[in-house]
Coordinates of C-alpha atoms in Angstrom, one line a residue:
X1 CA 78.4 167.5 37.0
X2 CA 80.7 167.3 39.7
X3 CA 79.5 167.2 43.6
X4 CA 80.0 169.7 45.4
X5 CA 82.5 169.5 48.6
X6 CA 80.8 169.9 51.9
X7 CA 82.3 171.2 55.5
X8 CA 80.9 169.7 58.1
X9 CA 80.5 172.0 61.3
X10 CA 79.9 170.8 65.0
X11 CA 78.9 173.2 67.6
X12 CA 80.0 172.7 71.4
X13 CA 78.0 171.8 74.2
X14 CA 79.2 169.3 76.7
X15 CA 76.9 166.6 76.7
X16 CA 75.1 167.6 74.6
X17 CA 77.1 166.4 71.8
X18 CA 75.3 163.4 71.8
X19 CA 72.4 165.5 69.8
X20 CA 75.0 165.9 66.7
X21 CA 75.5 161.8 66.5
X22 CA 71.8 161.6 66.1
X23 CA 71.5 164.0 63.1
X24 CA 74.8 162.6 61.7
X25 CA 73.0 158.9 62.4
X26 CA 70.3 160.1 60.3
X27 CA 72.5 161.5 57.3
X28 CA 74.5 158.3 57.3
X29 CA 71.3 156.1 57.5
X30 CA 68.9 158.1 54.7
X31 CA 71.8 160.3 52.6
X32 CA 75.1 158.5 53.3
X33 CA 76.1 160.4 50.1
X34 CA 76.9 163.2 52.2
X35 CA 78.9 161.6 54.3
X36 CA 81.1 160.8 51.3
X37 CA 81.4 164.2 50.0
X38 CA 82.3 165.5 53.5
X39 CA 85.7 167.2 52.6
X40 CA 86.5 169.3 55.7
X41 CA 85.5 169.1 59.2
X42 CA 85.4 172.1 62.0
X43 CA 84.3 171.6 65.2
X44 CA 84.7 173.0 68.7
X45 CA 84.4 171.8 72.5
X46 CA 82.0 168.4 71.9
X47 CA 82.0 168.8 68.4
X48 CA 85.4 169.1 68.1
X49 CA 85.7 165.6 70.2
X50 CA 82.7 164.0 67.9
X51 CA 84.6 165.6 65.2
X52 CA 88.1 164.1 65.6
X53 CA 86.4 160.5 66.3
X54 CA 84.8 160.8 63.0
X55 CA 87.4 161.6 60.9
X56 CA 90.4 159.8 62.3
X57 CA 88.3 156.8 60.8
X58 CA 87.9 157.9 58.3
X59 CA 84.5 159.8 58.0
X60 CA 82.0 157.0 57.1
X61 CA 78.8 155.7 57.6
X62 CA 80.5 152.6 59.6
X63 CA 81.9 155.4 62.0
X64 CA 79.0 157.2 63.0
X65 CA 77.4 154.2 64.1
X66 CA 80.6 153.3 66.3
X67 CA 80.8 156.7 67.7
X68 CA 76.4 156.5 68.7
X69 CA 77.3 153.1 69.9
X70 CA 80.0 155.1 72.4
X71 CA 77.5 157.8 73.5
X72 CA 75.1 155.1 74.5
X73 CA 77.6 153.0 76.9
X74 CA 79.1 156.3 78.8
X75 CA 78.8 156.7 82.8
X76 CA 78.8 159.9 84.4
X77 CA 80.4 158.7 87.3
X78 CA 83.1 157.1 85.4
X79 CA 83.8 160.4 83.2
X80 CA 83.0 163.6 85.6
X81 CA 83.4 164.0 89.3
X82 CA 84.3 166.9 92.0
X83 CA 88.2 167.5 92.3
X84 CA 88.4 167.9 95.4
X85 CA 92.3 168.1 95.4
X86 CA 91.8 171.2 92.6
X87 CA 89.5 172.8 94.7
X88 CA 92.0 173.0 98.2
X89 CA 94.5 174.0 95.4
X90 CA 92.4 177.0 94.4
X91 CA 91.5 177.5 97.5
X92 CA 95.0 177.8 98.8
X93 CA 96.6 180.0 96.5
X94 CA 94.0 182.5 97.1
X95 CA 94.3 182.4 101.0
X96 CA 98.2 182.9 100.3
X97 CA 97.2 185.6 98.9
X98 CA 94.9 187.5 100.8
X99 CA 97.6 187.3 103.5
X100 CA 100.1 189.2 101.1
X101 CA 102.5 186.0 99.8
X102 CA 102.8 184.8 96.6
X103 CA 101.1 181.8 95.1
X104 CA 101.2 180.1 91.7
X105 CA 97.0 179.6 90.1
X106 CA 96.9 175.9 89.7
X107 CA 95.9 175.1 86.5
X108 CA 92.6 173.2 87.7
X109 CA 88.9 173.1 87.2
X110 CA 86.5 172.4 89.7
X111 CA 85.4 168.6 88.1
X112 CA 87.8 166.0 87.5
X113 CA 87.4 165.0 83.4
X114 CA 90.0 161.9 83.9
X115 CA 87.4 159.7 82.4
X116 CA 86.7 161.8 79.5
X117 CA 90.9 162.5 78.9
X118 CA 91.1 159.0 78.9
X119 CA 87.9 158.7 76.2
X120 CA 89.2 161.2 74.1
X121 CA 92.7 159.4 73.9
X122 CA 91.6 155.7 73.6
X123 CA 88.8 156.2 71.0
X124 CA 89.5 158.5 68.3
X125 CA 92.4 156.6 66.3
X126 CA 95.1 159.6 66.1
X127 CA 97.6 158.2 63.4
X128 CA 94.5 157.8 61.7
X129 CA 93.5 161.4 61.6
X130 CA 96.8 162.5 59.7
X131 CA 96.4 159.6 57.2
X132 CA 93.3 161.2 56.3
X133 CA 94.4 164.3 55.2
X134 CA 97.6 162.9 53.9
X135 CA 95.6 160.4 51.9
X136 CA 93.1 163.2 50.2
X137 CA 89.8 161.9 51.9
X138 CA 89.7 164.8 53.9
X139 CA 90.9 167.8 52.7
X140 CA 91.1 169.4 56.3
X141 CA 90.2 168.5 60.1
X142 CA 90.7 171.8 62.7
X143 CA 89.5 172.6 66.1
X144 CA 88.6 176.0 67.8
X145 CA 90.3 176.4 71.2
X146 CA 90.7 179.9 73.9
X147 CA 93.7 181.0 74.4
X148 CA 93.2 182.0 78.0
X149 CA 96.4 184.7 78.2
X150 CA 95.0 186.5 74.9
X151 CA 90.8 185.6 75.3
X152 CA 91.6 185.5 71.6
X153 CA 90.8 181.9 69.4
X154 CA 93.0 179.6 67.8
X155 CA 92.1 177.5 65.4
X156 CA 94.3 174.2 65.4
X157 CA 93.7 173.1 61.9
X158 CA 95.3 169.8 59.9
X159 CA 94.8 170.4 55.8
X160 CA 96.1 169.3 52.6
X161 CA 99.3 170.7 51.3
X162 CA 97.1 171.4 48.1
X163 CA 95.0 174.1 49.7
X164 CA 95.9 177.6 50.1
X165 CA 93.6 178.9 52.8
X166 CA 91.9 182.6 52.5
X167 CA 91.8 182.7 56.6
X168 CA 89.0 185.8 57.8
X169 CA 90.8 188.8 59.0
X170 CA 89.6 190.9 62.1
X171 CA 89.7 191.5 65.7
X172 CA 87.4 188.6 66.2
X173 CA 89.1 185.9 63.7
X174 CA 90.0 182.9 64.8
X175 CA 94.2 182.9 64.6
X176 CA 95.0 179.7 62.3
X177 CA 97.8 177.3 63.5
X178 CA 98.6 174.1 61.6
X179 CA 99.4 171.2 63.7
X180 CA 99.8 167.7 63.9
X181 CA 96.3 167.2 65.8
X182 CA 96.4 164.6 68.9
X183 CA 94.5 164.6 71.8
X184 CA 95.9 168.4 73.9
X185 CA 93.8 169.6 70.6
X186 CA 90.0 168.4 71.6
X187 CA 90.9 168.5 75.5
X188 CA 91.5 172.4 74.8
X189 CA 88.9 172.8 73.4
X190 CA 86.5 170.8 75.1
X191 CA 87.6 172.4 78.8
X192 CA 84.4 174.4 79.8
X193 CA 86.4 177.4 82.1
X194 CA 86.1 177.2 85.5
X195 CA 85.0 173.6 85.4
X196 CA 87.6 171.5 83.6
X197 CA 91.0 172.1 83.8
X198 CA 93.0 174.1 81.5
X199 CA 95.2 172.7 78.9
X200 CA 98.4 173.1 78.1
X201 CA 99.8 173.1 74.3
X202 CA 103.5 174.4 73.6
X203 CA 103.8 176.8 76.4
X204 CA 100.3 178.3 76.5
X205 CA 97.6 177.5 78.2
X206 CA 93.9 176.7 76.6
X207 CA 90.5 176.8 77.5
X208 CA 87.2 175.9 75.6
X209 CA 86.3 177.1 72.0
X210 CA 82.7 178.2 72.6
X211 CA 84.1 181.1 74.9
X212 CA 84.4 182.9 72.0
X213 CA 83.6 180.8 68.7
X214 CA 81.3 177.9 69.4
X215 CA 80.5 177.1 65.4
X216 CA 83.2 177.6 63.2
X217 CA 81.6 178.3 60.0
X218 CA 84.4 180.9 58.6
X219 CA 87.3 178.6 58.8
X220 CA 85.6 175.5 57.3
X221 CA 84.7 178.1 54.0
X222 CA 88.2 179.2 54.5
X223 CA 89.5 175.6 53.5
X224 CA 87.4 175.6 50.1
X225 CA 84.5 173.8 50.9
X226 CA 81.4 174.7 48.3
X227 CA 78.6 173.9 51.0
X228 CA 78.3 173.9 54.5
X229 CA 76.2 171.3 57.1
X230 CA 75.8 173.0 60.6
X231 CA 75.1 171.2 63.5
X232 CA 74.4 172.9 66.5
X233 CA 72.7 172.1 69.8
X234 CA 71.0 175.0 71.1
X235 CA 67.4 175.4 70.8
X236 CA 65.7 178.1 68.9
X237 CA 64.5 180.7 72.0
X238 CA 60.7 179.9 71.1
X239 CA 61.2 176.2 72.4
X240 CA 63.3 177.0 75.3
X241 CA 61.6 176.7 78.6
X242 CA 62.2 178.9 81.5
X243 CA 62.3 178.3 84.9
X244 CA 58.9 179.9 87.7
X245 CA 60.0 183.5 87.0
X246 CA 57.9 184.8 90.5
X247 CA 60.8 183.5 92.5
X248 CA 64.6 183.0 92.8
X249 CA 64.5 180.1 91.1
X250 CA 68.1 179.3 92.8
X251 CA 71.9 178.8 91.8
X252 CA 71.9 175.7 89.5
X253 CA 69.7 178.2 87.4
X254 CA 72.1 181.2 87.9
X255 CA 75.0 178.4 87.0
X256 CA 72.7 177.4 83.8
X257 CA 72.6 180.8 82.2
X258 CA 76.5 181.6 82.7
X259 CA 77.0 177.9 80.8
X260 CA 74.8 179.4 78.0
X261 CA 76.3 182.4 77.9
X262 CA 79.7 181.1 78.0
X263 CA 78.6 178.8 74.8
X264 CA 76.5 182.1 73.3
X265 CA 75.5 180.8 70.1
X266 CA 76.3 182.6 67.1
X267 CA 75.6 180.8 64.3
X268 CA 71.9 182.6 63.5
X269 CA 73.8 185.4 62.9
X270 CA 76.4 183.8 60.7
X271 CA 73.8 181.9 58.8
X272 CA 71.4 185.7 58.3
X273 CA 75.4 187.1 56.7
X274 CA 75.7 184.3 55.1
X275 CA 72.2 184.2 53.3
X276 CA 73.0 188.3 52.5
X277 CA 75.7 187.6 51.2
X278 CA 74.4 184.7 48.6
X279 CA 71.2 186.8 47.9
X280 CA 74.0 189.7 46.8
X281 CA 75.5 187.1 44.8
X282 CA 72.2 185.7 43.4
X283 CA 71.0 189.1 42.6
X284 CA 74.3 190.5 40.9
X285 CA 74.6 187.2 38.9
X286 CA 70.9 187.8 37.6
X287 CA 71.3 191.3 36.9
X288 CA 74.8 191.4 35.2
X289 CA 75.2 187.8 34.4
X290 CA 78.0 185.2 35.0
X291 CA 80.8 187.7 33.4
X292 CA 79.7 190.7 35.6
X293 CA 79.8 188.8 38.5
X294 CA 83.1 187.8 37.9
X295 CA 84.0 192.0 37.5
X296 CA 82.8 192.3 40.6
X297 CA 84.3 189.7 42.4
X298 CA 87.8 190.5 41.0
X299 CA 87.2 194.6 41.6
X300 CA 85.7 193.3 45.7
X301 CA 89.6 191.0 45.7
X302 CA 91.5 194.1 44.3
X303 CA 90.0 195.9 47.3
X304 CA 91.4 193.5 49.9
X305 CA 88.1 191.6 50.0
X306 CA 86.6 188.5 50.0
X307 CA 85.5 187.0 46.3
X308 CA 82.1 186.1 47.5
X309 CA 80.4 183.5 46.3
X310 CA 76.9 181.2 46.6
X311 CA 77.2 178.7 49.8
X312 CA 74.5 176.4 49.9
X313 CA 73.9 175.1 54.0
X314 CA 71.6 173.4 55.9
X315 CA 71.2 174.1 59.5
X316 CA 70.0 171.6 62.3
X317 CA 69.2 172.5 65.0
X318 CA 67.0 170.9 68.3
X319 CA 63.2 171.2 67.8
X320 CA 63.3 170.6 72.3
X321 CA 64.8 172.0 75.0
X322 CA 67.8 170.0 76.0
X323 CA 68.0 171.5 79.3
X324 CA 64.2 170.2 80.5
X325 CA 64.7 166.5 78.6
X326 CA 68.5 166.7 81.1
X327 CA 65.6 167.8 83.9
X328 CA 63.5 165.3 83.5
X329 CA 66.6 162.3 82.6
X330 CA 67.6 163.5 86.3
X331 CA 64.8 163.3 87.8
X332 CA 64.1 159.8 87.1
X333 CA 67.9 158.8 87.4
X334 CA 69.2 157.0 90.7
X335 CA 71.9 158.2 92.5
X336 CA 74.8 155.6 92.6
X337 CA 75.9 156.7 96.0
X338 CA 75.9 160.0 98.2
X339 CA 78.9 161.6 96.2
X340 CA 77.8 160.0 93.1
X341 CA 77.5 163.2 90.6
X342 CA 74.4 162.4 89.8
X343 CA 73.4 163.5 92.7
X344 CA 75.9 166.4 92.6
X345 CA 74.1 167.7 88.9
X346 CA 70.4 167.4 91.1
X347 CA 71.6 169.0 93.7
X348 CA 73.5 172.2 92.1
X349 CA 72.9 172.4 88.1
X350 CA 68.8 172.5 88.1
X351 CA 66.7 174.8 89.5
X352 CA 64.8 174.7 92.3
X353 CA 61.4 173.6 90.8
X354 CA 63.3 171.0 89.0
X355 CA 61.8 172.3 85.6
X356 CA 65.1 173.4 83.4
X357 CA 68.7 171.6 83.9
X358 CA 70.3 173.8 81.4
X359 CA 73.8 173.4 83.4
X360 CA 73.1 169.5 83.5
X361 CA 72.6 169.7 80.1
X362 CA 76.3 170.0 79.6
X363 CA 77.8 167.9 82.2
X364 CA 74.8 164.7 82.3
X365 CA 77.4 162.3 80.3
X366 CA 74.8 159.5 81.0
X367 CA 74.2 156.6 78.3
X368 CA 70.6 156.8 78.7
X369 CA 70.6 160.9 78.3
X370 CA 72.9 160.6 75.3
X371 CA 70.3 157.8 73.9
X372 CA 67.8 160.7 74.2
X373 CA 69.6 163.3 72.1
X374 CA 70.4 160.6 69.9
X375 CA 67.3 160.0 69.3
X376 CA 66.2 164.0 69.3
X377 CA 68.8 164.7 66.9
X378 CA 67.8 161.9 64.3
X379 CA 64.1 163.2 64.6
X380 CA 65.4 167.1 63.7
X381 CA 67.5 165.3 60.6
X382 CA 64.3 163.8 59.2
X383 CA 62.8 166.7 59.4
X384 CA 65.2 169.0 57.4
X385 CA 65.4 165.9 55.0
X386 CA 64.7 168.4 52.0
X387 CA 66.9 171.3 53.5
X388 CA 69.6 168.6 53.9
X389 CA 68.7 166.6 50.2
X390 CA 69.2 170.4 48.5
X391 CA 73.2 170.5 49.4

């Protein structure tokens, strides 16, 4: 009996990225078998950055282990730092303004991400990430990005000639776009608003994924795949910890909880649709058998819907709060210097009692934090072992 083909799907999350190398690190060191029947890859901010790494070599156990071995030799002062020039820029268009003449909006962030530009474009081997369509050992590689004139998403995606997608429809659907995927691609969809600067692709500008569509799930069913392996890295609410609630517990805090909202998770409530929809699928099989199933999936197409079908996923997810290990990771971490943004994350993405970092969490792209996650995320795997052994 033939395999079944799996999507693999990579949340975003800044830095904390580092949590979806350790579950893959896990796969590719107890079940490298899913690695090989990986057919379609979807990812979006960090994962679509982990994502196009992995499968521009190809997708194997070799390059999960190269792309750990880059989480654990990064510098956040090498990667991240205030842009100072950006910020003047900001700040001067807007006093133009307020004085009644005209100024152009810079396209700027607040942080400089030369270091991670630079990553993104030396690392992942981008003639490499065609051949691996073209050769058939991927069927597909695509990457959710914000387009900021519209708010609306757009899916950069890179597939077979073979497939035929059956793309969602709705007001919330991602808009599909086939491209020739290169580096604009993960930078778009990896710029946290605000933060990191825009990007530009063929006229429009580009913002991060996970404004709107931090898991892409839909898509990577979309492109045929028979089972799914999520990856995302926010905590389930009963592990996150809060900050003293008797007092303002200041604006790193307040800064933490716009991040999260900004990367609002929704892949609980994809997965709860998702297991509807195969319990309806289950049920109608076992009540009017294989042939009546396919009745109803034909009559549910003639209606201009989808021909729904059993997906098998596993879902992993952190078992810790990411935002107290970045805490603690900063509190022990020395300062390089007095601008050093180490110093910068202590000083304006924790809270006042030092006890979440949830902000840091995204923006601590530290070798010896990523080594953490790492670690975290190869824990969670072996724990879903048998969730993950059933696809």
């Amino acid at each position: 009996m033939k395999k079944q083909s799996i999507g693999l799907v990579l949340s975003g999350g800044g830095a904390r990225g580092a949590y979806e190398v350790g579950v893959l690190t896990y796969i590719a060191a107890r079940l490298p078998e899913l690695i090989e029947r990986v057919r379609v890859i979807t990812g979006t901010s960090v994962g679509a950055v982990n994502g196009a790494f992995l499968a521009s070599r190809g997708f194997t156990v070799a390059s999960v282990r190269d792309l750990a071995d880059l989480w654990r030799t990064l510098k956040v002062d090498e990667l991240v730092a205030l842009d100072r020039g950006g910020i003047r820029a900001l700040l001067a268009a807007g006093g133009m303004r307020l004085i009644g003449r005209e100024a152009q909006s810079p396209p700027v962030g607040v942080l400089r991400v030369d270091g991670i530009a630079k990553l993104v474009g030396e690392h992942a081997d981008w003639r490499g990430l065609r051949r691996v369509v073209r050769s058939g050992r991927l069927d597909a590689v695509g990457f959710a990005a914000t387009d900021i004139a519209t708010g609306h998403t757009r899916f950069f995606v890179d597939h077979s000639d073979a497939l035929t997608p059956r793309w969602p429809h709705g007001e919330d659907a991602p808009m599909p776009q086939r491209a020739a995927l290169g580096p604009a691609h993960v930078l778009a969809s990896a710029a946290i608003p605000i933060l990191f600067p825009p990007v530009a692709i063929e006229g429009r500008w580009f913002m991060d994924g996970g404004v709107r569509y931090n898991t892409p799930l839909a898509p990577a069913l979309s492109l045929g795949v028979d089972a799914l392996l999520i990856v995302s890295v926010r905590a389930a609410s009963e592990v996150q910890q809060s900050a003293p609630a008797d007092e303002f517990s200041g604006l790193g805090q307040v800064i933490g909880k716009v991040l999260d909202s900004v990367f609002l998770d929704r892949v609980a409530f994809d997965l709860d649709r998702l297991s509807r929809i195969n319990d309806v699928v289950s049920a109608a099989e076992g009540v009017f058998g294989p042939e009546g199933l396919e009745r109803l999936r034909a009559e549910l197409v003639r209606r201009g819907r989808p021909s729904y079908r059993f997906v098998p996923f596993a879902h992993v997810r952190p078992g810790r709060d990411l935002g107290a290990m970045a805490s603690a990771h900063l509190a022990a971490m020395k300062a390089t210097g007095p601008f050093s943004f180490a110093r910068i994350l202590k000083a304006l993405f924790q809270d006042d009692r030092q006890t979440t970092g949830d902000a840091a969490s995204f923006l601590l792209f530290d070798a010896g934090y990523a080594a953490e996650l790492i670690d975290a995320g190869y824990r969670d795997a072996a724990l879903a072992h048998a969730q993950l052994a059933a696809l």
